[in-house]
Amino acid sequence: MYAEVLIEYNSKTIDKSFTYLIPDNLDGVLKVGMKVVVPFGNKLINGFVTNIVSDFEGDYEVKNIIEIKDQELILNKELFAVAEYLKEETLCTKIQAIQSMLPSALKVKNQKNNYEKLITYIELNVNEKEINNYISNNGRSIKQIEILKRVLEDKRVLKKEIMSSSLNTLLEKGVLKETKEQEYRIQNTEEQENDLKLTHEQQRVVDAIDLNTNNTYLIHGVTGSGKTEVYIKLIKEVIKTGKTAILLVPEITLTAQIVDRFYKRFGNDVAIFHSALSEGEKYDEYLKILRKEIHIVVGTRSAIFTPLENLGIIILDEEHTESYKQDTNPRYHARDIAKFRTEYNNIPFILGSATPTLETMARALKGVYKYLELPKRVGESKLPNIEIVDMTEEIKQRNFIFSSLLKEKIQDRLEKQEQTILLLNRRGFSTIITCSNCGYTYKCPYCDITMTYHKSSNNLRCHYCGYTVLKSDKCPKCHDATLNYYGLGTEKLELELKNIFPLARIVRMDTDTTSRKGTHAKIINDFKEHKYDILLGTQMISKGLDFPLVTLVGVINADTTLNIPDFRSGEKTFALLSQTAGRAGRSDLEGEVILQTFNKDNYILNCVKENDYKKFYQYEMHNRHKLNYPPYYYLCSIKISSKDYDLASGEANKVKKYLESHLSDQTIILGPATASVFKINNVYNFQIIIKYKKDDKLYKSLKELDNIFALNNKVNISIDTSPMRI
Ligand code: ADP
Ligand code: ZN
């Protein structure tokens, strides 16, 4: 028998399996989906068995498969189908698709073995009589006898509890022995909680969902309307029938809270996946799935690829979140993969959000998705009152960061011992440093943008490529000492806040304060336990957090996302601000929100203020229609990049010509234009945007383009068939 093995090959143009002979010792053992070690050229590499056949008619010498690797890992039929889909949708190779679906411990490139965490126990190696003989023999140390008695009593003792030289003697003498057992790194320690009785509104939503067919549902529920409880109920129903469930959540900040809630309700039946887990932890969680020890997966984007069998439901919480889209190859959107898997399994697909994307809402209104609404918060709690503060007026009174109103409200909360959350969507200290003498501005020499000053480390960093320089006291160019700092970041906000409220306990959450493992969860827990009065941070703090004592939310600058030149900036602003506002007043204490802005008449901000999604939707749909954007048109973005400016520009023009001659006449091709950040890491980027409604020739042409450039090592092309931004 022969096996076809898919290997990782360093060229995009070769995307195929190679045939190997199955040696006798693996005959009947080897299965499709297994990972194997095979000879390739003069090396040994890993690959996946894609097929087992009885004949081989190639013109090369067939070599033997060496061995099976990672015994427990088998890619099932569904995962192969997902890989095929991923390949078609994102134009990646099949092996790339499979690679991106696996945790790094199990990827084909990984040569390291032994991810299992083993715990050593001590047990008896001889019978009780012999032990007694041994003990009654003179000259045994008290310590040895103590150890033996303990093992006699407990049968099995953790080695680390009795570590001593006496133990070593007993082991050497063969009286005791060591046994090793695998231990999962992550274990649920939460106490179990009973289910809540759903409200009528929640029950109505649950009842409307048919668990036995493939429909997509949008649960449009305001913040705090009890969506998560609905998910829990649905999953309970699903696992009652022996099936399994995936719940996708946007970011790790949110995962921590939701995972706790799931552990409390489902005990050990949950595996979790997010980027803050170590390789070993991810490996363990993956094993729990492969061994069918759990029914529920809760995780971020890549959790959509976990090999749960007998799936019964997929839920995508906060479906509007950008982090569901992968920004690197393969550029997939978790929503699309989820859709594919729910169709494959004929099961329901649930999208939940307080601020759905326009695409999703449009489909729901058309009846393509079933629309379910939770317009009110659970119980007595009400949506917070939102006020807009005009910063152009405040500046006249020299209130540059905090308006008088926001200051007053923070003070009020401090006195009442309630909590405040402040959003500023920019990290660092100040975002621009310029010399007022010569006009010099710190800019990244490799990228096309100004560098952000980080005060704690006294350096300037490029947020694109990571390039860092120490800040000097004088202008690096004219050596004048008049450096000016503009643009406010979270680091400076924290400092200002401490100046104004010296007694307040303040904590900051952004990528800089949460880079170490476990820091996210710690900040959130400490804040929940009221060890802090004020939590300030970037958009990290906007989603999902549920703190009963938070009654004030302040947005320092509501304009940051509004000013980003992107067709989704309105949608993003509405979502970010509504979500952030939703952190206030989630219990019986009433909440209040202050939005500081330089555009007080902005339509979107006023929709946020009135908490009127539908009004926002009408307005934004009108804009999208006028400008041929989704959901009226599909988008595709092509980036052409090179270190050589002329080459990049020349090739970009050729790509445009190619597309013009290959695509349908109805398709709109824009560009090439310089990409939003033109130069990153010394590479020049051009962009072409394709807008289309239906174009049968598109994917074929894109694939051809991709293949042409695969052979070009000076110019790179990257194609995104579902760009979230342009
Ligand atoms: P969402 O996911 O829509 O933001 P949650 O499910 O987190 O809403 O619910 C908001 C708050 O209301 C939570 O504190 C939750 O414990 C509580 N809650 C939700 N459903 C119920 C219910 N049926 N009975 C009592 N409390 C509930
Ligand atoms: Zn840079």
mmCIF file with all atom_site columns, C-alpha atoms and ligand atoms in Angstrom, residues 444 446-447 462 465 467, ligand 2:
data_model
loop_
_atom_site.group_PDB
_atom_site.id
_atom_site.type_symbol
_atom_site.label_atom_id
_atom_site.label_alt_id
_atom_site.label_comp_id
_atom_site.label_asym_id
_atom_site.label_entity_id
_atom_site.label_seq_id
_atom_site.pdbx_PDB_ins_code
_atom_site.Cartn_x
_atom_site.Cartn_y
_atom_site.Cartn_z
_atom_site.occupancy
_atom_site.B_iso_or_equiv
_atom_site.pdbx_formal_charge
_atom_site.auth_seq_id
_atom_site.auth_comp_id
_atom_site.auth_asym_id
_atom_site.auth_atom_id
_atom_site.pdbx_PDB_model_num
ATOM   1 C  CA . CYS A 1 444 ? 10.742 56.100 11.778 1.00 0.00 ? 444 CYS A CA 1
ATOM   2 C  CA . TYR A 1 446 ? 12.058 52.681 7.829  1.00 0.00 ? 446 TYR A CA 1
ATOM   3 C  CA . CYS A 1 447 ? 8.376  53.500 7.856  1.00 0.00 ? 447 CYS A CA 1
ATOM   4 C  CA . CYS A 1 462 ? 7.604  52.877 15.696 1.00 0.00 ? 462 CYS A CA 1
ATOM   5 C  CA . CYS A 1 465 ? 8.046  47.915 12.690 1.00 0.00 ? 465 CYS A CA 1
ATOM   6 C  CA . TYR A 1 467 ? 12.177 50.355 15.585 1.00 0.00 ? 467 TYR A CA 1
HETATM 7 ZN ZN . ZN  B 2 .   ? 9.047  51.687 11.565 1.00 0.00 ? 2   ZN  B ZN 1
#
